[in-house]
XYZ file of C-alpha atoms in Angstrom:
321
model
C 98.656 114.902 91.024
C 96.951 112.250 93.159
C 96.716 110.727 96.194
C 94.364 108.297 97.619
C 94.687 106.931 101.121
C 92.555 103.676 102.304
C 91.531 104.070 105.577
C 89.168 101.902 107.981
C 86.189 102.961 109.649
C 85.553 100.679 112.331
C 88.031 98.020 114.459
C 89.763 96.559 111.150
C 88.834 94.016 108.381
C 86.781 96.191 106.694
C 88.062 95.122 103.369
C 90.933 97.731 102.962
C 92.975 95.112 101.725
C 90.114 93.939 98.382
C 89.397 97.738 97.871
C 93.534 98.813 97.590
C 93.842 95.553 95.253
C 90.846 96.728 93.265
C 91.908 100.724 92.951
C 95.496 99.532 92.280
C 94.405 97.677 89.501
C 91.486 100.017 88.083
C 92.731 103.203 88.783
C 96.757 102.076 87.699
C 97.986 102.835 90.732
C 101.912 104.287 90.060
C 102.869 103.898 93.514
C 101.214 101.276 96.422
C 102.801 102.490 99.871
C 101.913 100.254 103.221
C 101.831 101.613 106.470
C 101.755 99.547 109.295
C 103.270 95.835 110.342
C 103.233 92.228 110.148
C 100.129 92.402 113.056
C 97.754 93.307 110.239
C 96.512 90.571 107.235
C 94.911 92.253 104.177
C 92.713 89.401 102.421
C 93.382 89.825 98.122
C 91.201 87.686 95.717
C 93.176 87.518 92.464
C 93.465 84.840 89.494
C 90.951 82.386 91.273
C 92.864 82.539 94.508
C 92.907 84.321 97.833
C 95.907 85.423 99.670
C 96.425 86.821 102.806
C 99.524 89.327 102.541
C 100.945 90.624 105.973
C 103.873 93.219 104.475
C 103.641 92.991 100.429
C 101.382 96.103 99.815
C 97.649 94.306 98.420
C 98.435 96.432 95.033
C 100.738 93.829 93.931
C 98.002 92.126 91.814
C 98.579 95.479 89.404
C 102.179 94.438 87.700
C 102.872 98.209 86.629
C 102.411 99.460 90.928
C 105.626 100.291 92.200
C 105.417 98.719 95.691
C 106.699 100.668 99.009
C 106.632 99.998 102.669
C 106.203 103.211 104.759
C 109.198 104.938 107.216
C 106.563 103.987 109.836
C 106.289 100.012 108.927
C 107.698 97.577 110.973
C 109.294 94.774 109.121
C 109.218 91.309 109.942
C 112.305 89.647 107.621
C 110.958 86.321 107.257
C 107.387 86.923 106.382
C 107.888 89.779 104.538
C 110.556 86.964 101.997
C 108.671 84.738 101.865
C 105.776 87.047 100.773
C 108.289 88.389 97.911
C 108.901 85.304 96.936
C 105.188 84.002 96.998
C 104.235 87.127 95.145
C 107.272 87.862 92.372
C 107.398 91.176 93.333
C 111.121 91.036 94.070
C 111.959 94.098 91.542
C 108.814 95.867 92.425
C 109.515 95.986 96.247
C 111.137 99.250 98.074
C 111.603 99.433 101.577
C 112.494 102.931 103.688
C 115.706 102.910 105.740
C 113.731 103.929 108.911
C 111.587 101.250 108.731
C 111.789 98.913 112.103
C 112.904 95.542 112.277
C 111.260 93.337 114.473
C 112.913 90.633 115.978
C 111.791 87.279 117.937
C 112.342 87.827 121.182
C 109.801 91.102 120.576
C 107.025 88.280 119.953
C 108.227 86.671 122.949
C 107.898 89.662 125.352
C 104.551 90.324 124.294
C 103.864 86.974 125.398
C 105.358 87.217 128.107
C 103.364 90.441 128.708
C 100.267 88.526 128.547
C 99.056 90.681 125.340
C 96.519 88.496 124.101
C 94.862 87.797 126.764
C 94.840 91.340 127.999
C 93.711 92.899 124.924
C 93.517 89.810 122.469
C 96.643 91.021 120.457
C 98.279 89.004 117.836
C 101.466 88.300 119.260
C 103.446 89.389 115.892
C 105.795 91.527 118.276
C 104.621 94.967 116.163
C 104.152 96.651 119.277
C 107.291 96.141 121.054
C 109.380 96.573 117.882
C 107.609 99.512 117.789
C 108.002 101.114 121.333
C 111.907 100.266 120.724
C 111.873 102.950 118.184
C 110.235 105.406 120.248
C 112.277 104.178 122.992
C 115.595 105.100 120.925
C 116.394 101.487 122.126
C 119.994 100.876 121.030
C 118.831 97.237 120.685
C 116.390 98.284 117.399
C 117.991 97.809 113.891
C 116.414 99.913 111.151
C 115.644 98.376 107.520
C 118.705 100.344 106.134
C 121.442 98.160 108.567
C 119.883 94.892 107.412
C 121.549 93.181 104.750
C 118.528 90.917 103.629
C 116.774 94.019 102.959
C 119.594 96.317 101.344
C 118.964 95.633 97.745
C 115.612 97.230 98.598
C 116.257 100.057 100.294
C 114.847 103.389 99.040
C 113.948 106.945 99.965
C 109.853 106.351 100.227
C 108.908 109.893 100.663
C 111.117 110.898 98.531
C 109.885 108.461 95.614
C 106.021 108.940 96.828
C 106.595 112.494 96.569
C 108.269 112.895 93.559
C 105.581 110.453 91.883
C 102.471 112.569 93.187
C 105.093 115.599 91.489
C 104.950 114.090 88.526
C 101.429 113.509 88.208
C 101.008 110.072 88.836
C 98.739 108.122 91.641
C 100.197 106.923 94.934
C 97.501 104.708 97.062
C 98.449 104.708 100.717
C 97.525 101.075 102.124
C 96.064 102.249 105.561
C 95.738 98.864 108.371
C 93.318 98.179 111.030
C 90.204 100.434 111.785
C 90.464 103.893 113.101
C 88.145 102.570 116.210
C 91.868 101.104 117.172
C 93.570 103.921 116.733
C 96.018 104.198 119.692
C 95.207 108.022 119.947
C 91.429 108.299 119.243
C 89.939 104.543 119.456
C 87.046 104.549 122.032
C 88.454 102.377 124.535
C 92.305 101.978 126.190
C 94.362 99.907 126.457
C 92.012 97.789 123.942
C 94.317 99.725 120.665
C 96.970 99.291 118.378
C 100.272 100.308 118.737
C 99.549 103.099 116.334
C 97.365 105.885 114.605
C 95.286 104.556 112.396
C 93.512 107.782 111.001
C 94.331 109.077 107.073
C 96.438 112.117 109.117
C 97.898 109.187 110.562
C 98.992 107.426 107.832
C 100.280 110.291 105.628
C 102.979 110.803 108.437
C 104.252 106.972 108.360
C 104.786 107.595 104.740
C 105.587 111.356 104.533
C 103.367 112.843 102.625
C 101.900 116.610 102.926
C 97.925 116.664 103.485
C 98.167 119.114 101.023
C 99.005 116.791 98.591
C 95.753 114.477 99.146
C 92.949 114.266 96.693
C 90.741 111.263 98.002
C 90.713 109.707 101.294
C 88.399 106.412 101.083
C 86.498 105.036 104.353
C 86.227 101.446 104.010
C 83.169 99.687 106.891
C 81.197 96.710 107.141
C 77.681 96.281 107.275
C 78.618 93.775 110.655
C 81.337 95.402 112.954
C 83.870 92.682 114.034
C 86.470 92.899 116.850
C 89.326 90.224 116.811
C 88.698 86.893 119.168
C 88.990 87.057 123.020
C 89.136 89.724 125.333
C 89.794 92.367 122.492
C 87.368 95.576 123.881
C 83.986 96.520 124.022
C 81.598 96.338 120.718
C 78.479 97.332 121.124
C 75.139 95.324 120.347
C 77.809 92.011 119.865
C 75.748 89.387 118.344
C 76.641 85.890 117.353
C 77.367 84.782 113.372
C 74.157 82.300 113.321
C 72.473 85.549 114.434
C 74.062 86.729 111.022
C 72.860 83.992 109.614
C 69.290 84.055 110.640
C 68.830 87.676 109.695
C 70.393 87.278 105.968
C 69.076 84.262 104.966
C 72.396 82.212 104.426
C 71.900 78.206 103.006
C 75.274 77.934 104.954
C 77.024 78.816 107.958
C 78.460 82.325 108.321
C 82.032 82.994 110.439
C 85.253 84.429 109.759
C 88.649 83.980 110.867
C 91.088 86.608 111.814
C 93.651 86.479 108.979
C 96.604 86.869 111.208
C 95.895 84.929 114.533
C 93.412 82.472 113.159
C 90.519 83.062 115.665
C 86.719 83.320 115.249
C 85.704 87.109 114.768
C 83.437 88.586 117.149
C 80.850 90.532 115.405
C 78.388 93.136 116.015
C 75.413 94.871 114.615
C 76.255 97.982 112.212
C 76.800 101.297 115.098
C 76.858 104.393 112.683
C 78.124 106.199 116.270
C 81.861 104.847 115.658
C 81.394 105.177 111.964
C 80.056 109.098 112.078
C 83.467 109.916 114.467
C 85.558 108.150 111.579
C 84.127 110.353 109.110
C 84.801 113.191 111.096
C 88.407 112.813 111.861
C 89.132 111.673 108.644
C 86.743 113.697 105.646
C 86.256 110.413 103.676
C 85.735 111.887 100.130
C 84.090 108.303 99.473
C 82.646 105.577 101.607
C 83.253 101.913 100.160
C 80.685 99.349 102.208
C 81.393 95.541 102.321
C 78.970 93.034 103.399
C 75.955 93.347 101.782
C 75.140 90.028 101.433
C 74.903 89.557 105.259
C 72.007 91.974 105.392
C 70.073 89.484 102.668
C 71.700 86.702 100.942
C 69.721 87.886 98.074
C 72.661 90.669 97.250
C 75.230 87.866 97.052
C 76.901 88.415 93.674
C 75.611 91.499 93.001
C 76.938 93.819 90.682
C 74.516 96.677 90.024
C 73.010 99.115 92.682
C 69.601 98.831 90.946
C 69.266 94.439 91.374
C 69.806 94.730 95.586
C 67.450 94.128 97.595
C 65.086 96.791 99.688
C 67.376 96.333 102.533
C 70.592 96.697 101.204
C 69.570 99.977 98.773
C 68.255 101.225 102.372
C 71.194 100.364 104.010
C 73.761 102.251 101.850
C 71.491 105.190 101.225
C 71.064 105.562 105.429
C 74.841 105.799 105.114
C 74.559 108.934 102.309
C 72.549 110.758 104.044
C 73.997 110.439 107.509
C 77.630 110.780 106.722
């Protein structure tokens, strides 16, 4: 009887999306649920290549997971089939009947609303499908009325449940970083549409926090915050600064997966990190990024080979969380 929940400690792209893919696969994950929408790319390395996947849970790369998306998801139709169909996951793939459906003109109004360059949001329309639902908007359809959807259509909590019941693993795919939670991030209006804490997540899917076993904290050595006018992040720092400091041969920047802009990014602030920790009981901490505190730890494997800095780094982390 297990379940393990993926959740992020920090503004988002922490890696949640590599560590579900590699727990999926290593641990056999039964069950991969996703909470969350379309306004969230996890990144997957498998075979050689890298995908970013915006609905299909990142535990597709295990062919025995049983793939769900969460009561709580919003759905975008054409991305998520076109993901299915990218992926071969069509008779893997379960969907709940109260998950939301956004449509276009929900992208539009948040343009309209001037969300990205209020609070540097993604424009995916997440966040107004979303407020429909709460809304009771007569205007929302639910996965369960859509017939591109229908042959997928399942009970989730009912299936998660009856899988943790059985005594088999369900991984919960968290999304974005609990410092973006809509009910405890550290600065409004710059937050998701949603709670993005483990508590958070077990109610998208409908799961008991009795029935949890490991909640995972995912961070980053280097904070980032999306492109643009996207909220405060303290001691913000530029990526040749990253550079510099680790010793790269090449230049250092990433993209946001989803909107395609250059990351703001930040030096490590164990303030936002401790809160996570305490609002969520991590049971492990997984750390990405080692390499950009010395190039030296690119490509390694064993605790033992990294450098002074690195072994300092994650020990820091031990002892203070």
């Amino acid at each position: 009887m297990s379940v393990l929940v993926v959740v992020g400690g920090q503004f988002g792209s922490e890696g949640k999306g590599k560590l579900t893919s590699y727990l999926a696969a290593h641990d056999d994950a039964a069950v991969v649920v996703r909470c969350g929408g379309p306004n969230a790319g996890h990144t997957v390395d498998h075979r050689g290549e890298r995908h970013v996947v915006r609905q299909v849970p990142a535990g597709y790369v295990n062919p025995r997971s049983r793939l769900l998306l969460a009561a709580g998801s919003v759905v975008d139709v054409e991305q998520l089939l076109q993901e299915v169909s990218l992926h071969a996951v069509e008779s893997r793939l379960g969907i709940d009947p109260n998950a939301a459906v956004l449509r276009r003109s929900d992208q539009e109004l948040e343009a309209t609303l001037q969300l990205r360059k209020r609070i540097a949001s993604t424009l995916s329309g997440t966040g107004v499908a979303t407020s429909r639902k709460v809304l009771r908007d007569e205007t929302l359809e639910l996965a369960g009325r859509v017939n591109a959807l229908s042959s997928w259509i399942t009970d989730v909590a009912g299936e998660v449940n009856q899988t943790h019941d059985n005594g088999d693993l369900v991984l919960v795919e968290g999304t974005q970083g609990f410092g973006l939670s809509l009910h405890h991030g550290d600065v409004y209006p710059y937050r998701t549409s949603r709670d993005t804490t483990a508590a958070g997540f077990l109610s998208e899917v409908g799961l008991s926090p009795f029935t949890v076993t490991d909640i995972v904290l995912v961070v980053r050595t280097f904070p980032i915050r999306v492109g643009g006018h996207s909220g405060p992040l303290a001691n913000e720092i530029s990526w040749e600064d990253v550079r510099h400091r680790s010793g790269y041969p090449r230049p250092v920047e990433e993209y946001t997966s989803v909107s395609k802009t250059l990351r703001r990014i930040g030096l490590f602030d164990m303030a936002i990190v401790k809160r996570a920790a305490s609002i969520n009981r991590p049971t492990h901490i997984a750390v990405h990024g080692l390499d950009y505190l010395s190039y030296k730890d690119y490509g390694i494997t064993n605790f033992d080979d990294l450098s002074e800095v690195s072994r300092s780094f994650v020990q820091r982390l031990e002892d203070t969380l």
